[in-house]
PDB file of C-alpha atoms and ligand atoms in Angstrom:
ATOM      1  CA  MET A  96      84.005 102.308  83.255  1.00 59.00           C
ATOM      2  CA  MET A  97      84.724 101.436  87.365  1.00 70.00           C
ATOM      3  CA  CYS A  98      84.691  97.407  87.602  1.00 93.00           C
ATOM      4  CA  ILE A  99      84.571  96.677  91.097  1.00 97.00           C
ATOM      5  CA  LYS A 100      84.285  93.227  90.370  1.00 97.00           C
ATOM      6  CA  ASP A 101      88.136  93.179  88.892  1.00 97.00           C
ATOM      7  CA  ASN A 102      89.133  95.785  92.009  1.00 98.00           C
ATOM      8  CA  ILE A 103      87.978  93.299  94.615  1.00 98.00           C
ATOM      9  CA  ALA A 104      89.488  90.361  93.336  1.00 97.00           C
ATOM     10  CA  ALA A 105      92.692  92.724  92.699  1.00 97.00           C
ATOM     11  CA  ILE A 106      92.545  93.431  96.428  1.00 98.00           C
ATOM     12  CA  ASN A 107      92.264  89.860  97.427  1.00 98.00           C
ATOM     13  CA  LEU A 108      95.108  89.067  95.341  1.00 98.00           C
ATOM     14  CA  GLN A 109      96.976  91.472  96.515  1.00 98.00           C
ATOM     15  CA  ILE A 110      95.888  90.550 100.359  1.00 98.00           C
ATOM     16  CA  GLU A 111      97.205  86.952  99.304  1.00 98.00           C
ATOM     17  CA  ASN A 112     100.355  88.210  97.760  1.00 98.00           C
ATOM     18  CA  ALA A 113     101.030  90.473 101.277  1.00 98.00           C
ATOM     19  CA  CYS A 114     100.250  87.347 103.282  1.00 98.00           C
ATOM     20  CA  GLN A 115     102.568  84.982 101.549  1.00 98.00           C
ATOM     21  CA  GLN A 116     105.531  87.599 102.096  1.00 97.00           C
ATOM     22  CA  ALA A 117     104.851  87.971 105.545  1.00 97.00           C
ATOM     23  CA  ASN A 118     104.332  84.334 106.125  1.00 97.00           C
ATOM     24  CA  ARG A 119     100.384  85.092 107.352  1.00 98.00           C
ATOM     25  CA  SER A 120      97.090  83.252 105.918  1.00 98.00           C
ATOM     26  CA  PRO A 121      94.767  85.354 104.489  1.00 98.00           C
ATOM     27  CA  GLU A 122      92.180  83.727 106.058  1.00 97.00           C
ATOM     28  CA  GLN A 123      93.605  85.831 108.836  1.00 97.00           C
ATOM     29  CA  ILE A 124      92.466  89.137 107.070  1.00 98.00           C
ATOM     30  CA  THR A 125      89.076  90.691 106.793  1.00 98.00           C
ATOM     31  CA  LEU A 126      88.391  93.171 103.705  1.00 98.00           C
ATOM     32  CA  LEU A 127      86.158  95.954 105.298  1.00 98.00           C
ATOM     33  CA  ALA A 128      84.917  97.680 102.128  1.00 98.00           C
ATOM     34  CA  VAL A 129      84.507 101.547 102.599  1.00 98.00           C
ATOM     35  CA  SER A 130      81.591 102.877 100.554  1.00 98.00           C
ATOM     36  CA  LYS A 131      80.920 106.356 101.796  1.00 98.00           C
ATOM     37  CA  THR A 132      79.712 108.896  99.590  1.00 98.00           C
ATOM     38  CA  LYS A 133      79.444 105.765  97.133  1.00 98.00           C
ATOM     39  CA  PRO A 134      75.157 104.585  95.589  1.00 97.00           C
ATOM     40  CA  ILE A 135      73.611 101.497  96.494  1.00 98.00           C
ATOM     41  CA  GLU A 136      74.349 100.368  93.063  1.00 97.00           C
ATOM     42  CA  MET A 137      77.899  99.945  94.159  1.00 98.00           C
ATOM     43  CA  ILE A 138      77.802  98.256  97.144  1.00 98.00           C
ATOM     44  CA  GLU A 139      75.178  95.631  95.340  1.00 98.00           C
ATOM     45  CA  GLN A 140      77.756  95.501  92.635  1.00 97.00           C
ATOM     46  CA  ALA A 141      80.247  94.522  95.500  1.00 98.00           C
ATOM     47  CA  TYR A 142      78.189  92.218  97.004  1.00 98.00           C
ATOM     48  CA  GLN A 143      77.037  90.001  94.354  1.00 98.00           C
ATOM     49  CA  THR A 144      81.184  89.427  94.319  1.00 97.00           C
ATOM     50  CA  GLY A 145      80.795  87.403  97.667  1.00 98.00           C
ATOM     51  CA  GLN A 146      81.875  90.859  99.749  1.00 98.00           C
ATOM     52  CA  ARG A 147      80.249  90.998 102.960  1.00 98.00           C
ATOM     53  CA  CYS A 148      81.878  93.614 105.369  1.00 98.00           C
ATOM     54  CA  PHE A 149      81.288  97.342 104.463  1.00 98.00           C
ATOM     55  CA  GLY A 150      81.901 100.692 106.340  1.00 98.00           C
ATOM     56  CA  GLU A 151      80.739 104.040 106.449  1.00 98.00           C
ATOM     57  CA  ASN A 152      81.547 106.998 108.112  1.00 98.00           C
ATOM     58  CA  TYR A 153      78.341 109.631 107.691  1.00 98.00           C
ATOM     59  CA  ILE A 154      75.264 108.557 109.539  1.00 97.00           C
ATOM     60  CA  GLN A 155      72.465 110.029 107.797  1.00 97.00           C
ATOM     61  CA  GLU A 156      73.790 108.778 104.676  1.00 98.00           C
ATOM     62  CA  ALA A 157      74.899 105.034 106.127  1.00 98.00           C
ATOM     63  CA  VAL A 158      71.018 104.840 107.785  1.00 98.00           C
ATOM     64  CA  ASP A 159      69.489 105.424 104.040  1.00 98.00           C
ATOM     65  CA  LYS A 160      71.653 102.712 102.602  1.00 98.00           C
ATOM     66  CA  ILE A 161      71.143 100.464 105.300  1.00 98.00           C
ATOM     67  CA  SER A 162      67.371 100.685 105.039  1.00 98.00           C
ATOM     68  CA  GLN A 163      67.599 100.395 101.111  1.00 98.00           C
ATOM     69  CA  LEU A 164      69.723  97.414 101.142  1.00 98.00           C
ATOM     70  CA  THR A 165      67.846  95.178 103.766  1.00 97.00           C
ATOM     71  CA  HIS A 166      67.358  92.136 100.803  1.00 97.00           C
ATOM     72  CA  LEU A 167      71.228  91.708 101.119  1.00 98.00           C
ATOM     73  CA  GLN A 168      71.516  88.694 103.723  1.00 97.00           C
ATOM     74  CA  HIS A 169      74.442  88.671 106.057  1.00 97.00           C
ATOM     75  CA  ILE A 170      75.518  92.051 105.010  1.00 98.00           C
ATOM     76  CA  VAL A 171      77.655  93.404 107.860  1.00 98.00           C
ATOM     77  CA  TRP A 172      77.808  96.861 108.586  1.00 98.00           C
ATOM     78  CA  HIS A 173      80.514  98.806 110.249  1.00 99.00           C
ATOM     79  CA  TYR A 174      80.766 102.525 111.342  1.00 98.00           C
ATOM     80  CA  ILE A 175      84.311 104.094 111.046  1.00 98.00           C
ATOM     81  CA  GLY A 176      83.639 107.996 111.293  1.00 97.00           C
ATOM     82  CA  PRO A 177      83.713 110.224 114.065  1.00 96.00           C
ATOM     83  CA  ILE A 178      80.715 109.850 116.388  1.00 97.00           C
ATOM     84  CA  GLN A 179      78.885 112.624 117.906  1.00 96.00           C
ATOM     85  CA  SER A 180      77.544 112.079 121.227  1.00 96.00           C
ATOM     86  CA  ASN A 181      73.761 113.075 119.469  1.00 97.00           C
ATOM     87  CA  LYS A 182      74.389 109.988 116.897  1.00 97.00           C
ATOM     88  CA  THR A 183      75.017 106.877 119.074  1.00 98.00           C
ATOM     89  CA  LYS A 184      70.956 106.093 118.967  1.00 98.00           C
ATOM     90  CA  LEU A 185      71.080 105.821 115.206  1.00 98.00           C
ATOM     91  CA  ILE A 186      74.409 103.807 115.002  1.00 98.00           C
ATOM     92  CA  ALA A 187      73.259 101.432 118.201  1.00 98.00           C
ATOM     93  CA  GLU A 188      70.140 100.842 116.181  1.00 98.00           C
ATOM     94  CA  HIS A 189      71.402 100.515 112.563  1.00 98.00           C
ATOM     95  CA  PHE A 190      75.102  99.194 112.710  1.00 98.00           C
ATOM     96  CA  ASP A 191      76.983  95.469 113.757  1.00 98.00           C
ATOM     97  CA  TRP A 192      80.133  97.409 114.611  1.00 98.00           C
ATOM     98  CA  VAL A 193      81.312 100.279 115.609  1.00 98.00           C
ATOM     99  CA  GLN A 194      85.516 100.852 115.220  1.00 98.00           C
ATOM    100  CA  SER A 195      85.692 104.420 115.858  1.00 98.00           C
ATOM    101  CA  VAL A 196      85.135 104.578 119.995  1.00 98.00           C
ATOM    102  CA  ASP A 197      87.054 106.621 122.013  1.00 97.00           C
ATOM    103  CA  ARG A 198      85.159 107.708 125.148  1.00 97.00           C
ATOM    104  CA  ALA A 199      83.372 106.975 127.853  1.00 98.00           C
ATOM    105  CA  LYS A 200      80.248 108.835 127.152  1.00 98.00           C
ATOM    106  CA  VAL A 201      79.715 107.144 123.689  1.00 98.00           C
ATOM    107  CA  ILE A 202      80.359 103.451 125.499  1.00 98.00           C
ATOM    108  CA  THR A 203      77.650 104.580 128.080  1.00 98.00           C
ATOM    109  CA  ARG A 204      75.093 105.652 125.422  1.00 98.00           C
ATOM    110  CA  LEU A 205      75.730 103.031 123.044  1.00 98.00           C
ATOM    111  CA  ASN A 206      75.174 100.166 125.664  1.00 98.00           C
ATOM    112  CA  GLU A 207      71.960 101.897 126.762  1.00 98.00           C
ATOM    113  CA  GLN A 208      71.151 102.178 123.274  1.00 98.00           C
ATOM    114  CA  ARG A 209      71.687  99.118 121.618  1.00 98.00           C
ATOM    115  CA  SER A 210      68.339  96.813 122.225  1.00 96.00           C
ATOM    116  CA  CYS A 211      68.983  93.992 124.429  1.00 91.00           C
ATOM    117  CA  ASN A 212      67.129  91.953 121.560  1.00 93.00           C
ATOM    118  CA  HIS A 213      69.939  92.543 118.897  1.00 94.00           C
ATOM    119  CA  THR A 214      73.313  90.174 119.289  1.00 97.00           C
ATOM    120  CA  PRO A 215      75.585  93.162 121.389  1.00 98.00           C
ATOM    121  CA  LEU A 216      77.090  95.469 119.372  1.00 98.00           C
ATOM    122  CA  ASN A 217      80.738  94.790 118.082  1.00 98.00           C
ATOM    123  CA  ILE A 218      83.462  97.508 119.585  1.00 99.00           C
ATOM    124  CA  CYS A 219      86.713  98.380 118.287  1.00 98.00           C
ATOM    125  CA  LEU A 220      88.511 101.316 120.518  1.00 98.00           C
ATOM    126  CA  GLN A 221      90.589 103.788 118.065  1.00 98.00           C
ATOM    127  CA  VAL A 222      93.806 104.475 119.400  1.00 97.00           C
ATOM    128  CA  ASN A 223      95.385 108.033 118.056  1.00 96.00           C
ATOM    129  CA  ILE A 224      98.745 106.310 117.594  1.00 94.00           C
ATOM    130  CA  SER A 225     100.606 109.053 116.471  1.00 89.00           C
ATOM    131  CA  GLN A 226      99.066 111.609 118.978  1.00 83.00           C
ATOM    132  CA  GLU A 227      97.669 114.358 116.830  1.00 77.00           C
ATOM    133  CA  SER A 228      96.277 116.856 118.397  1.00 73.00           C
ATOM    134  CA  SER A 229      93.568 117.120 115.553  1.00 69.00           C
ATOM    135  CA  LYS A 230      92.819 113.458 115.083  1.00 74.00           C
ATOM    136  CA  SER A 231      90.189 111.337 117.157  1.00 86.00           C
ATOM    137  CA  GLY A 232      91.072 108.316 119.078  1.00 95.00           C
ATOM    138  CA  VAL A 233      92.237 107.556 122.718  1.00 96.00           C
ATOM    139  CA  ALA A 234      95.793 107.817 123.508  1.00 95.00           C
ATOM    140  CA  ILE A 235      97.462 105.077 124.525  1.00 96.00           C
ATOM    141  CA  ASN A 236      97.431 105.661 128.373  1.00 95.00           C
ATOM    142  CA  GLU A 237      93.434 105.992 128.565  1.00 96.00           C
ATOM    143  CA  LEU A 238      93.076 102.806 126.674  1.00 98.00           C
ATOM    144  CA  ALA A 239      92.763 100.293 129.804  1.00 98.00           C
ATOM    145  CA  PRO A 240      89.414 101.508 131.477  1.00 98.00           C
ATOM    146  CA  LEU A 241      87.804 102.156 128.262  1.00 98.00           C
ATOM    147  CA  ALA A 242      88.143  98.526 127.398  1.00 98.00           C
ATOM    148  CA  GLU A 243      87.063  97.915 130.695  1.00 98.00           C
ATOM    149  CA  GLN A 244      84.196 100.069 130.382  1.00 98.00           C
ATOM    150  CA  VAL A 245      82.961  98.069 127.244  1.00 98.00           C
ATOM    151  CA  HIS A 246      84.024  94.790 128.377  1.00 98.00           C
ATOM    152  CA  LEU A 247      81.766  95.482 131.256  1.00 98.00           C
ATOM    153  CA  SER A 248      78.822  96.748 129.456  1.00 98.00           C
ATOM    154  CA  PRO A 249      76.317  93.700 128.402  1.00 97.00           C
ATOM    155  CA  ASN A 250      75.392  95.363 124.930  1.00 98.00           C
ATOM    156  CA  LEU A 251      78.595  95.478 123.575  1.00 98.00           C
ATOM    157  CA  THR A 252      81.256  93.603 122.533  1.00 98.00           C
ATOM    158  CA  LEU A 253      85.258  94.111 122.736  1.00 99.00           C
ATOM    159  CA  ARG A 254      86.564  92.986 119.765  1.00 99.00           C
ATOM    160  CA  GLY A 255      89.872  95.149 119.429  1.00 98.00           C
ATOM    161  CA  LEU A 256      91.406  98.058 118.124  1.00 98.00           C
ATOM    162  CA  MET A 257      91.510 100.475 115.297  1.00 98.00           C
ATOM    163  CA  ALA A 258      94.308 102.970 114.136  1.00 97.00           C
ATOM    164  CA  ILE A 259      94.331 105.877 110.918  1.00 95.00           C
ATOM    165  CA  PRO A 260      97.699 106.282 111.410  1.00 93.00           C
ATOM    166  CA  GLU A 261      99.925 109.632 110.278  1.00 89.00           C
ATOM    167  CA  LYS A 262     101.061 109.097 106.809  1.00 86.00           C
ATOM    168  CA  ASN A 263     104.767 109.494 107.365  1.00 82.00           C
ATOM    169  CA  ASN A 264     105.107 107.106 110.180  1.00 82.00           C
ATOM    170  CA  THR A 265     102.960 104.215 109.692  1.00 90.00           C
ATOM    171  CA  THR A 266     105.163 101.343 109.975  1.00 93.00           C
ATOM    172  CA  HIS A 267     106.278 102.623 113.546  1.00 95.00           C
ATOM    173  CA  SER A 268     102.692 103.426 114.330  1.00 96.00           C
ATOM    174  CA  PHE A 269     101.289  99.969 113.035  1.00 97.00           C
ATOM    175  CA  GLN A 270     104.044  97.911 115.085  1.00 97.00           C
ATOM    176  CA  GLN A 271     103.277  99.873 118.446  1.00 97.00           C
ATOM    177  CA  MET A 272      99.295  99.076 117.302  1.00 98.00           C
ATOM    178  CA  LYS A 273     100.223  95.139 117.006  1.00 98.00           C
ATOM    179  CA  ARG A 274     101.775  95.373 120.653  1.00 98.00           C
ATOM    180  CA  LEU A 275      98.355  97.408 122.411  1.00 98.00           C
ATOM    181  CA  PHE A 276      96.831  94.909 120.303  1.00 98.00           C
ATOM    182  CA  ASP A 277      98.701  91.804 121.531  1.00 98.00           C
ATOM    183  CA  ASP A 278      98.519  92.727 125.328  1.00 98.00           C
ATOM    184  CA  LEU A 279      94.477  93.169 124.944  1.00 98.00           C
ATOM    185  CA  LYS A 280      93.962  90.120 123.842  1.00 98.00           C
ATOM    186  CA  GLN A 281      95.791  88.838 126.574  1.00 98.00           C
ATOM    187  CA  ARG A 282      93.525  90.201 128.865  1.00 98.00           C
ATOM    188  CA  TYR A 283      89.913  89.734 127.143  1.00 98.00           C
ATOM    189  CA  LYS A 284      89.313  86.588 125.364  1.00 98.00           C
ATOM    190  CA  THR A 285      86.580  88.384 123.172  1.00 98.00           C
ATOM    191  CA  VAL A 286      89.276  90.292 121.369  1.00 99.00           C
ATOM    192  CA  ASP A 287      90.001  89.009 117.994  1.00 98.00           C
ATOM    193  CA  THR A 288      90.315  92.022 115.896  1.00 98.00           C
ATOM    194  CA  LEU A 289      93.182  94.775 114.597  1.00 98.00           C
ATOM    195  CA  SER A 290      91.785  96.846 111.909  1.00 98.00           C
ATOM    196  CA  MET A 291      94.541  98.621 110.164  1.00 98.00           C
ATOM    197  CA  GLY A 292      95.804  99.327 106.988  1.00 97.00           C
ATOM    198  CA  MET A 293      94.041 101.460 103.495  1.00 96.00           C
ATOM    199  CA  SER A 294      94.236 101.619 100.192  1.00 93.00           C
ATOM    200  CA  ASN A 295      97.698 103.330 100.263  1.00 93.00           C
ATOM    201  CA  ASP A 296      99.347 101.313 103.351  1.00 95.00           C
ATOM    202  CA  MET A 297      97.952  98.015 103.273  1.00 96.00           C
ATOM    203  CA  ASN A 298     100.640  95.910 102.477  1.00 97.00           C
ATOM    204  CA  GLU A 299     102.602  97.621 106.050  1.00 96.00           C
ATOM    205  CA  ALA A 300      99.800  96.590 107.837  1.00 98.00           C
ATOM    206  CA  ILE A 301      99.696  93.425 106.784  1.00 98.00           C
ATOM    207  CA  ALA A 302     103.355  92.647 107.344  1.00 98.00           C
ATOM    208  CA  SER A 303     102.937  94.409 110.832  1.00 98.00           C
ATOM    209  CA  GLY A 304      99.939  92.025 111.930  1.00 98.00           C
ATOM    210  CA  THR A 305      96.649  93.552 110.940  1.00 98.00           C
ATOM    211  CA  THR A 306      93.500  91.596 111.166  1.00 98.00           C
ATOM    212  CA  MET A 307      91.346  93.685 109.271  1.00 98.00           C
ATOM    213  CA  VAL A 308      91.713  96.204 106.352  1.00 98.00           C
ATOM    214  CA  ARG A 309      89.492  98.957 105.374  1.00 98.00           C
ATOM    215  CA  ILE A 310      89.673 100.035 101.689  1.00 98.00           C
ATOM    216  CA  GLY A 311      87.574 102.378 100.019  1.00 98.00           C
ATOM    217  CA  THR A 312      89.452 104.091  97.217  1.00 96.00           C
ATOM    218  CA  ALA A 313      91.060 101.080  95.514  1.00 96.00           C
ATOM    219  CA  ILE A 314      87.227  99.339  95.168  1.00 97.00           C
ATOM    220  CA  PHE A 315      85.037 102.543  94.572  1.00 97.00           C
ATOM    221  CA  GLY A 316      87.404 104.793  92.950  1.00 96.00           C
ATOM    222  CA  GLU A 317      88.305 107.769  94.234  1.00 95.00           C
ATOM    223  CA  ARG A 318      85.997 110.386  96.253  1.00 95.00           C
TER     224      ARG A 318
HETATM  225  C1  LIG B1292      87.854 106.150 104.005  1.00 81.33           C
HETATM  226  C2  LIG B1292      88.329 105.429 105.099  1.00 81.33           C
HETATM  227  C3  LIG B1292      88.783 104.575 104.726  1.00 81.33           C
HETATM  228  C4  LIG B1292      89.546 103.953 103.376  1.00 81.33           C
HETATM  229  O1  LIG B1292      90.217 104.932 102.673  1.00 81.33           O
HETATM  230  P1  LIG B1292      90.984 104.846 101.270  1.00 81.33           P
HETATM  231  O2  LIG B1292      92.219 105.332 101.195  1.00 81.33           O
HETATM  232  O3  LIG B1292      89.880 105.459 100.507  1.00 81.33           O
HETATM  233  O4  LIG B1292      90.901 103.155 100.923  1.00 81.33           O
HETATM  234  C5  LIG B1292      89.550 103.511 105.811  1.00 81.33           C
HETATM  235  N1  LIG B1292      89.159 103.960 106.792  1.00 81.33           N
HETATM  236  C6  LIG B1292      88.777 105.006 107.479  1.00 81.33           C
HETATM  237  C7  LIG B1292      88.222 105.352 108.945  1.00 81.33           C
HETATM  238  C8  LIG B1292      87.974 105.853 106.292  1.00 81.33           C
HETATM  239  O5  LIG B1292      87.567 106.714 107.092  1.00 81.33           O
END
């Protein structure tokens, strides 16, 4: 049987070891548990071990789960899937973070639809770092104006960058992302998050300076 508690402990140990190798502190890394397609019982099990940050990709599935888990205090929901413009309202109403923002229209809508009674929605811009035409994400040369737009949106807070590099060139992409992140951090004092690294390339991402790893399979099993 899948033991989520053991899986999370193993991942945290792996993070510690990778940090030690890279001369970094494990406190610099946030573990995002990616729970897409997995039942709420698994999320509850992960929560019981102390895990607080969860990532979801499919909006209707996510909204259903979030509404059923309101008893879990201080749980933090990250939307990490592709964004259709007609889904921005649900995202703005139900999530704490959105990591997959990649165009002006989506920024405008999220800012309009985030209630000013909420804390601002935390935003990471997704960068198409491997320049794959099929992938979502903003091109490097379009990053600056979008970052400025988020910065100027009162109901949004610019937190950083997210990327899903192509499998065969991850090290180079991770290092490029780190440079973009450092530049952005210099310009905006709210920026503190570089979200990169998944189950298969977590150690590399930690060596390259990630601050948030997004782990699904290694915690919840194959999808
Ligand atoms: C599914 C997903 C993950 C988790 O991937 P695993 O390989 O299962 O760890 C991370 N980030 C994003 C954007 C995803 O869609």
